[in-house]
Amino acid sequence: MADSTTKCLIIGSGPAGYTAAIYASRANLSPILIEGLQPGGQLTTTTEVENFPGYPEGITGPLLMEDLRKQATRFGADIRAGIVTAADFSERPFKVTTDDGTVITAETVIISTGASAKYLGISDEQKYAGMGVSACATCDGFFYRGRTVAVVGGGDTACEEALYLSGLAKKVYLIVRKDYLRASKVMQQRVLQKENITVLFNCNTLGLFGDEFVEGAKIVENKGTDKEQIFDIAIDGFFLAIGHKPNTDIFAGQIDLDETGYIITKGSSTATNIPGVFGAGDVADPVYRQAVSAAGMGCRAALDAEKFIMENA
Ligand code: NDP
């Protein structure tokens, strides 16, 4: 694609990116939005979203993202498939390169690249990638109909994934490293009441085994105590749901990040350390991490960009 120029470049297509695009378009900033590796972001891998205001009956994640995309397009946002491979924030206008070699010159940039699923870091996760190991139940759960799976994690994501899988699989183990679930009370109740979910508290995964595909996991219970025991569970699928890592690698060294890689924004604004570059959504929010709070932050980033352009015209 030919090189382009814009008043506002938005990187990422989750609730923050699309909401920023809606606001920036309506403010006549003619934004370009680069969708990234996972168009629509993390919500496209979610089932029912029950807590996004305006949908009293709930809505599926993919449909919600489709609606947000349509709304941004309606006001003229230029939404493009592609991945940002490099960003140069050393001078204004900024220069951002995408994977097809296009260079976009932008007066302001909104980074809303979200976060990606974390893995445990055991070598078997790579060995069995696509052969029983997954970080997305809604993407891959279908393959495990009538089978036995394990989900790792004790937060809302893990509970949501376990519940989703319990509707497909014969049996679901939830492997939780503490003696309690961190998830919200309502999710905990749903998981604990589900007959075909067994919660393995105080358990960690030592490894996976199987000829070609995953056939089981080696588990340690009460590690480091006198009650420690190691046992195997027979499973066909192993799903990670232990949190996320912000997608900021390509901005490191230019944008100030906290110790876990989240973009640091100034005070109550979305401003980063570089005037004209803003952060919005999960990439800049280690605390709330909700679709609606990401959307709100996308709105604030677009308003901050608009104000920046007015003051620096
Ligand atoms: P969380 O950070 O809330 O939970 C991560 C879970 O994984 C914790 O139980 C943690 O254990 C466990 N964990 C982390 N590292 C390891 C490890 N190395 N080995 C074993 N277990 C590990 O992440 P979530 O993705 O669940 O949720 C993120 C945010 O999104 C939360 O605010 C959540 O409320 C929200 N959310 C909301 C949903 C909804 O409202 N529908 C759905 C999904 C998420 P420990 O507790 O010991 O730290």
Tab-separated table of N, CA, C and O in Angstrom, residues 194-288:
chain	number	residue	atom	x	y	z
A	194	LYS	N	-20.647	-26.841	38.915
A	194	LYS	CA	-20.698	-27.603	37.657
A	194	LYS	C	-20.201	-29.029	37.910
A	194	LYS	O	-19.072	-29.232	38.364
A	195	GLU	N	-21.047	-29.995	37.594
A	195	GLU	CA	-20.722	-31.385	37.940
A	195	GLU	C	-19.473	-31.915	37.253
A	195	GLU	O	-18.724	-32.695	37.837
A	196	ASN	N	-19.273	-31.517	36.000
A	196	ASN	CA	-18.139	-32.116	35.278
A	196	ASN	C	-16.869	-31.261	35.345
A	196	ASN	O	-15.953	-31.447	34.568
A	197	ILE	N	-16.830	-30.295	36.302
A	197	ILE	CA	-15.571	-29.571	36.539
A	197	ILE	C	-15.017	-30.004	37.895
A	197	ILE	O	-15.717	-29.941	38.911
A	198	THR	N	-13.766	-30.435	37.898
A	198	THR	CA	-13.081	-30.761	39.154
A	198	THR	C	-11.982	-29.734	39.359
A	198	THR	O	-11.119	-29.563	38.491
A	199	VAL	N	-12.037	-29.029	40.497
A	199	VAL	CA	-11.014	-28.020	40.759
A	199	VAL	C	-9.887	-28.670	41.560
A	199	VAL	O	-10.124	-29.272	42.616
A	200	LEU	N	-8.674	-28.578	41.025
A	200	LEU	CA	-7.496	-29.111	41.727
A	200	LEU	C	-6.778	-27.937	42.376
A	200	LEU	O	-5.994	-27.236	41.724
A	201	PHE	N	-7.092	-27.689	43.659
A	201	PHE	CA	-6.463	-26.570	44.371
A	201	PHE	C	-5.034	-26.941	44.765
A	201	PHE	O	-4.698	-28.125	44.868
A	202	ASN	N	-4.211	-25.923	44.999
A	202	ASN	CA	-2.815	-26.112	45.432
A	202	ASN	C	-2.010	-26.969	44.463
A	202	ASN	O	-1.132	-27.730	44.878
A	203	CYS	N	-2.341	-26.883	43.192
A	203	CYS	CA	-1.679	-27.740	42.210
A	203	CYS	C	-0.932	-26.944	41.139
A	203	CYS	O	-1.402	-25.891	40.706
A	204	ASN	N	0.200	-27.454	40.728
A	204	ASN	CA	0.981	-26.875	39.635
A	204	ASN	C	1.281	-27.953	38.612
A	204	ASN	O	1.351	-29.140	38.954
A	205	THR	N	1.497	-27.534	37.380
A	205	THR	CA	1.781	-28.489	36.307
A	205	THR	C	3.286	-28.638	36.145
A	205	THR	O	3.993	-27.637	35.953
A	206	LEU	N	3.763	-29.872	36.235
A	206	LEU	CA	5.201	-30.112	36.058
A	206	LEU	C	5.532	-30.363	34.585
A	206	LEU	O	6.612	-30.012	34.118
A	207	GLY	N	4.622	-30.998	33.874
A	207	GLY	CA	4.892	-31.293	32.468
A	207	GLY	C	3.704	-31.974	31.823
A	207	GLY	O	2.700	-32.261	32.487
A	208	LEU	N	3.824	-32.180	30.532
A	208	LEU	CA	2.773	-32.850	29.762
A	208	LEU	C	3.385	-34.086	29.130
A	208	LEU	O	4.604	-34.141	28.919
A	209	PHE	N	2.558	-35.048	28.812
A	209	PHE	CA	3.092	-36.213	28.102
A	209	PHE	C	2.091	-36.699	27.066
A	209	PHE	O	0.916	-36.312	27.076
A	210	GLY	N	2.579	-37.531	26.160
A	210	GLY	CA	1.754	-38.049	25.075
A	210	GLY	C	2.633	-38.293	23.869
A	210	GLY	O	3.661	-37.631	23.712
A	211	ASP	N	2.255	-39.277	23.022
A	211	ASP	CA	3.083	-39.620	21.865
A	211	ASP	C	3.207	-38.452	20.907
A	211	ASP	O	4.279	-37.896	20.705
A	212	GLU	N	2.079	-38.076	20.320
A	212	GLU	CA	2.095	-36.951	19.385
A	212	GLU	C	1.277	-35.806	19.954
A	212	GLU	O	1.712	-34.661	19.994
A	213	PHE	N	0.090	-36.153	20.428
A	213	PHE	CA	-0.808	-35.190	21.052
A	213	PHE	C	-0.732	-35.330	22.579
A	213	PHE	O	-0.269	-36.361	23.076
A	214	VAL	N	-1.207	-34.317	23.276
A	214	VAL	CA	-1.256	-34.395	24.740
A	214	VAL	C	-2.137	-35.566	25.170
A	214	VAL	O	-3.252	-35.732	24.669
A	215	GLU	N	-1.614	-36.371	26.083
A	215	GLU	CA	-2.410	-37.483	26.631
A	215	GLU	C	-2.550	-37.362	28.148
A	215	GLU	O	-3.337	-38.069	28.766
A	216	GLY	N	-1.739	-36.473	28.739
A	216	GLY	CA	-1.839	-36.305	30.185
A	216	GLY	C	-0.926	-35.203	30.700
A	216	GLY	O	-0.086	-34.678	29.964
A	217	ALA	N	-1.133	-34.873	31.984
A	217	ALA	CA	-0.289	-33.854	32.629
A	217	ALA	C	0.212	-34.405	33.951
A	217	ALA	O	-0.498	-35.155	34.636
A	218	LYS	N	1.457	-34.054	34.274
A	218	LYS	CA	2.036	-34.431	35.567
A	218	LYS	C	1.832	-33.247	36.509
A	218	LYS	O	2.230	-32.124	36.193
A	219	ILE	N	1.182	-33.522	37.633
A	219	ILE	CA	0.772	-32.459	38.553
A	219	ILE	C	1.467	-32.638	39.897
A	219	ILE	O	1.610	-33.763	40.375
A	220	VAL	N	1.869	-31.523	40.493
A	220	VAL	CA	2.372	-31.586	41.872
A	220	VAL	C	1.389	-30.828	42.775
A	220	VAL	O	0.999	-29.699	42.464
A	221	GLU	N	0.989	-31.495	43.840
A	221	GLU	CA	0.049	-30.882	44.792
A	221	GLU	C	0.793	-30.540	46.077
A	221	GLU	O	1.670	-31.294	46.500
A	222	ASN	N	0.461	-29.406	46.670
A	222	ASN	CA	1.081	-28.957	47.928
A	222	ASN	C	2.607	-28.950	47.841
A	222	ASN	O	3.294	-29.450	48.745
A	223	LYS	N	3.098	-28.398	46.767
A	223	LYS	CA	4.531	-28.405	46.502
A	223	LYS	C	5.322	-27.806	47.683
A	223	LYS	O	4.939	-26.784	48.248
A	224	GLY	N	6.407	-28.471	48.038
A	224	GLY	CA	7.302	-27.946	49.069
A	224	GLY	C	6.809	-28.147	50.493
A	224	GLY	O	7.406	-27.634	51.435
A	225	THR	N	5.690	-28.862	50.672
A	225	THR	CA	5.191	-29.132	52.029
A	225	THR	C	5.306	-30.631	52.311
A	225	THR	O	5.590	-31.423	51.410
A	226	ASP	N	5.019	-31.021	53.563
A	226	ASP	CA	5.104	-32.455	53.861
A	226	ASP	C	3.935	-33.237	53.263
A	226	ASP	O	3.891	-34.459	53.326
A	227	LYS	N	2.966	-32.481	52.688
A	227	LYS	CA	1.829	-33.169	52.036
A	227	LYS	C	2.030	-33.250	50.523
A	227	LYS	O	1.115	-33.603	49.779
A	228	GLU	N	3.237	-32.891	50.073
A	228	GLU	CA	3.487	-32.875	48.622
A	228	GLU	C	3.251	-34.241	47.993
A	228	GLU	O	3.690	-35.258	48.531
A	229	GLN	N	2.538	-34.238	46.871
A	229	GLN	CA	2.400	-35.483	46.113
A	229	GLN	C	2.342	-35.168	44.621
A	229	GLN	O	1.855	-34.118	44.209
A	230	ILE	N	2.868	-36.112	43.859
A	230	ILE	CA	2.896	-35.945	42.408
A	230	ILE	C	2.000	-37.009	41.787
A	230	ILE	O	2.043	-38.177	42.192
A	231	PHE	N	1.147	-36.587	40.868
A	231	PHE	CA	0.252	-37.556	40.212
A	231	PHE	C	-0.010	-37.117	38.767
A	231	PHE	O	0.277	-35.982	38.391
A	232	ASP	N	-0.536	-38.036	37.985
A	232	ASP	CA	-0.859	-37.751	36.586
A	232	ASP	C	-2.366	-37.612	36.407
A	232	ASP	O	-3.132	-38.292	37.102
A	233	ILE	N	-2.761	-36.749	35.490
A	233	ILE	CA	-4.171	-36.751	35.075
A	233	ILE	C	-4.191	-37.038	33.576
A	233	ILE	O	-3.317	-36.569	32.840
A	234	ALA	N	-5.165	-37.815	33.153
A	234	ALA	CA	-5.300	-38.128	31.721
A	234	ALA	C	-6.133	-37.023	31.077
A	234	ALA	O	-7.279	-36.791	31.487
A	235	ILE	N	-5.539	-36.306	30.155
A	235	ILE	CA	-6.263	-35.216	29.463
A	235	ILE	C	-5.912	-35.238	27.972
A	235	ILE	O	-4.850	-35.720	27.581
A	236	ASP	N	-6.815	-34.652	27.193
A	236	ASP	CA	-6.563	-34.532	25.751
A	236	ASP	C	-6.205	-33.097	25.380
A	236	ASP	O	-5.626	-32.851	24.323
A	237	GLY	N	-6.603	-32.157	26.234
A	237	GLY	CA	-6.338	-30.745	25.938
A	237	GLY	C	-5.885	-30.020	27.181
A	237	GLY	O	-6.315	-30.340	28.296
A	238	PHE	N	-4.994	-29.028	26.996
A	238	PHE	CA	-4.411	-28.285	28.116
A	238	PHE	C	-4.534	-26.799	27.767
A	238	PHE	O	-3.888	-26.323	26.828
A	239	PHE	N	-5.395	-26.101	28.504
A	239	PHE	CA	-5.694	-24.699	28.175
A	239	PHE	C	-5.089	-23.749	29.218
A	239	PHE	O	-5.340	-23.904	30.411
A	240	LEU	N	-4.322	-22.785	28.745
A	240	LEU	CA	-3.722	-21.787	29.631
A	240	LEU	C	-4.669	-20.605	29.801
A	240	LEU	O	-5.213	-20.105	28.821
A	241	ALA	N	-4.863	-20.183	31.042
A	241	ALA	CA	-5.700	-19.008	31.310
A	241	ALA	C	-5.128	-18.309	32.542
A	241	ALA	O	-5.799	-18.137	33.547
A	242	ILE	N	-3.845	-17.935	32.442
A	242	ILE	CA	-3.141	-17.412	33.628
A	242	ILE	C	-2.786	-15.927	33.484
A	242	ILE	O	-1.871	-15.449	34.131
A	243	GLY	N	-3.545	-15.232	32.688
A	243	GLY	CA	-3.308	-13.806	32.578
A	243	GLY	C	-2.638	-13.433	31.262
A	243	GLY	O	-2.471	-14.283	30.387
A	244	HIS	N	-2.291	-12.185	31.169
A	244	HIS	CA	-1.833	-11.633	29.899
A	244	HIS	C	-0.604	-10.755	30.043
A	244	HIS	O	-0.319	-10.250	31.117
A	245	LYS	N	0.092	-10.572	28.902
A	245	LYS	CA	1.282	-9.720	28.859
A	245	LYS	C	0.973	-8.590	27.870
A	245	LYS	O	0.499	-8.859	26.760
A	246	PRO	N	1.228	-7.337	28.266
A	246	PRO	CA	0.928	-6.232	27.348
A	246	PRO	C	1.803	-6.284	26.093
A	246	PRO	O	2.975	-6.655	26.173
A	247	ASN	N	1.212	-5.929	24.952
A	247	ASN	CA	1.929	-5.999	23.673
A	247	ASN	C	2.665	-4.687	23.409
A	247	ASN	O	2.183	-3.825	22.666
A	248	THR	N	3.820	-4.565	24.041
A	248	THR	CA	4.566	-3.297	23.942
A	248	THR	C	6.001	-3.487	23.465
A	248	THR	O	6.767	-2.511	23.465
A	249	ASP	N	6.365	-4.711	23.084
A	249	ASP	CA	7.780	-4.964	22.769
A	249	ASP	C	8.346	-3.966	21.758
A	249	ASP	O	9.453	-3.469	21.925
A	250	ILE	N	7.574	-3.663	20.707
A	250	ILE	CA	8.152	-2.786	19.664
A	250	ILE	C	8.259	-1.323	20.116
A	250	ILE	O	8.900	-0.529	19.442
A	251	PHE	N	7.655	-0.986	21.243
A	251	PHE	CA	7.727	0.409	21.706
A	251	PHE	C	8.764	0.584	22.820
A	251	PHE	O	9.043	1.709	23.247
A	252	ALA	N	9.313	-0.540	23.301
A	252	ALA	CA	10.278	-0.474	24.413
A	252	ALA	C	11.477	0.375	23.998
A	252	ALA	O	11.926	0.329	22.858
A	253	GLY	N	11.952	1.177	24.927
A	253	GLY	CA	13.095	2.041	24.630
A	253	GLY	C	12.660	3.434	24.184
A	253	GLY	O	13.431	4.380	24.244
A	254	GLN	N	11.402	3.546	23.735
A	254	GLN	CA	10.887	4.864	23.346
A	254	GLN	C	9.783	5.319	24.305
A	254	GLN	O	9.786	6.439	24.784
A	255	ILE	N	8.860	4.398	24.551
A	255	ILE	CA	7.728	4.703	25.442
A	255	ILE	C	8.059	4.173	26.836
A	255	ILE	O	8.521	3.031	26.968
A	256	ASP	N	7.817	4.969	27.865
A	256	ASP	CA	8.058	4.515	29.233
A	256	ASP	C	7.071	3.403	29.600
A	256	ASP	O	5.850	3.579	29.455
A	257	LEU	N	7.627	2.282	30.064
A	257	LEU	CA	6.801	1.130	30.453
A	257	LEU	C	7.050	0.816	31.919
A	257	LEU	O	8.144	1.110	32.436
A	258	ASP	N	6.080	0.199	32.582
A	258	ASP	CA	6.337	-0.207	33.969
A	258	ASP	C	7.111	-1.522	33.961
A	258	ASP	O	7.431	-2.064	32.901
A	259	GLU	N	7.369	-2.070	35.143
A	259	GLU	CA	8.248	-3.249	35.218
A	259	GLU	C	7.650	-4.478	34.541
A	259	GLU	O	8.367	-5.394	34.158
A	260	THR	N	6.305	-4.488	34.341
A	260	THR	CA	5.727	-5.641	33.645
A	260	THR	C	5.397	-5.322	32.185
A	260	THR	O	4.779	-6.141	31.499
A	261	GLY	N	5.792	-4.151	31.724
A	261	GLY	CA	5.648	-3.845	30.299
A	261	GLY	C	4.432	-3.015	29.927
A	261	GLY	O	4.208	-2.736	28.748
A	262	TYR	N	3.629	-2.620	30.931
A	262	TYR	CA	2.454	-1.788	30.626
A	262	TYR	C	2.899	-0.343	30.361
A	262	TYR	O	3.832	0.166	31.010
A	263	ILE	N	2.235	0.326	29.416
A	263	ILE	CA	2.534	1.727	29.121
A	263	ILE	C	2.159	2.588	30.328
A	263	ILE	O	1.062	2.431	30.890
A	264	ILE	N	3.061	3.478	30.702
A	264	ILE	CA	2.779	4.396	31.808
A	264	ILE	C	2.135	5.650	31.221
A	264	ILE	O	2.704	6.286	30.323
A	265	THR	N	0.933	5.976	31.701
A	265	THR	CA	0.278	7.199	31.240
A	265	THR	C	0.326	8.235	32.358
A	265	THR	O	0.418	7.887	33.535
A	266	LYS	N	0.258	9.505	31.934
A	266	LYS	CA	0.460	10.593	32.897
A	266	LYS	C	-0.828	11.009	33.589
A	266	LYS	O	-1.793	11.413	32.918
A	267	GLY	N	-0.830	10.907	34.909
A	267	GLY	CA	-1.979	11.343	35.704
A	267	GLY	C	-3.265	10.716	35.214
A	267	GLY	O	-3.312	9.520	34.948
A	268	SER	N	-4.299	11.550	35.067
A	268	SER	CA	-5.583	11.005	34.630
A	268	SER	C	-5.718	11.050	33.109
A	268	SER	O	-6.775	10.725	32.566
A	269	SER	N	-4.650	11.447	32.404
A	269	SER	CA	-4.733	11.506	30.942
A	269	SER	C	-4.238	10.192	30.346
A	269	SER	O	-3.848	9.275	31.061
A	270	THR	N	-4.229	10.112	29.004
A	270	THR	CA	-3.689	8.931	28.332
A	270	THR	C	-2.319	9.241	27.736
A	270	THR	O	-1.787	8.461	26.950
A	271	ALA	N	-1.756	10.405	28.110
A	271	ALA	CA	-0.467	10.831	27.548
A	271	ALA	C	0.664	9.923	28.015
A	271	ALA	O	0.713	9.506	29.172
A	272	THR	N	1.584	9.614	27.091
A	272	THR	CA	2.786	8.863	27.454
A	272	THR	C	3.924	9.870	27.653
A	272	THR	O	3.701	11.082	27.632
A	273	ASN	N	5.132	9.368	27.796
A	273	ASN	CA	6.286	10.265	27.945
A	273	ASN	C	6.588	11.023	26.654
A	273	ASN	O	7.302	12.023	26.671
A	274	ILE	N	6.046	10.560	25.517
A	274	ILE	CA	6.280	11.254	24.249
A	274	ILE	C	5.063	12.104	23.911
A	274	ILE	O	3.973	11.545	23.676
A	275	PRO	N	5.204	13.433	23.888
A	275	PRO	CA	4.048	14.278	23.556
A	275	PRO	C	3.489	13.887	22.177
A	275	PRO	O	4.240	13.797	21.203
A	276	GLY	N	2.182	13.625	22.125
A	276	GLY	CA	1.556	13.244	20.856
A	276	GLY	C	1.340	11.741	20.728
A	276	GLY	O	0.657	11.290	19.812
A	277	VAL	N	1.923	10.969	21.649
A	277	VAL	CA	1.686	9.513	21.642
A	277	VAL	C	0.879	9.164	22.895
A	277	VAL	O	1.250	9.568	24.008
A	278	PHE	N	-0.205	8.440	22.694
A	278	PHE	CA	-1.121	8.131	23.786
A	278	PHE	C	-1.294	6.618	23.930
A	278	PHE	O	-1.112	5.874	22.970
A	279	GLY	N	-1.632	6.188	25.140
A	279	GLY	CA	-1.837	4.753	25.391
A	279	GLY	C	-3.264	4.528	25.851
A	279	GLY	O	-3.786	5.308	26.657
A	280	ALA	N	-3.911	3.469	25.365
A	280	ALA	CA	-5.302	3.214	25.755
A	280	ALA	C	-5.611	1.724	25.784
A	280	ALA	O	-5.114	0.954	24.969
A	281	GLY	N	-6.434	1.346	26.739
A	281	GLY	CA	-6.886	-0.042	26.827
A	281	GLY	C	-5.933	-0.899	27.642
A	281	GLY	O	-5.092	-0.392	28.402
A	282	ASP	N	-6.035	-2.218	27.455
A	282	ASP	CA	-5.280	-3.169	28.280
A	282	ASP	C	-3.777	-2.937	28.233
A	282	ASP	O	-3.071	-3.276	29.190
A	283	VAL	N	-3.268	-2.377	27.145
A	283	VAL	CA	-1.829	-2.151	27.030
A	283	VAL	C	-1.331	-1.106	28.041
A	283	VAL	O	-0.152	-1.068	28.371
A	284	ALA	N	-2.268	-0.308	28.539
A	284	ALA	CA	-1.901	0.768	29.461
A	284	ALA	C	-2.680	0.661	30.769
A	284	ALA	O	-2.735	1.613	31.540
A	285	ASP	N	-3.286	-0.498	31.006
A	285	ASP	CA	-4.147	-0.622	32.182
A	285	ASP	C	-3.982	-1.979	32.864
A	285	ASP	O	-4.678	-2.941	32.535
A	286	PRO	N	-3.040	-2.073	33.808
A	286	PRO	CA	-2.867	-3.349	34.502
A	286	PRO	C	-3.942	-3.592	35.562
A	286	PRO	O	-4.009	-4.677	36.139
A	287	VAL	N	-4.795	-2.617	35.816
A	287	VAL	CA	-5.717	-2.721	36.949
A	287	VAL	C	-7.119	-3.191	36.538
A	287	VAL	O	-7.589	-4.240	36.979
A	288	TYR	N	-7.794	-2.436	35.687
A	288	TYR	CA	-9.215	-2.719	35.422
A	288	TYR	C	-9.409	-3.763	34.327
A	288	TYR	O	-10.217	-4.678	34.475
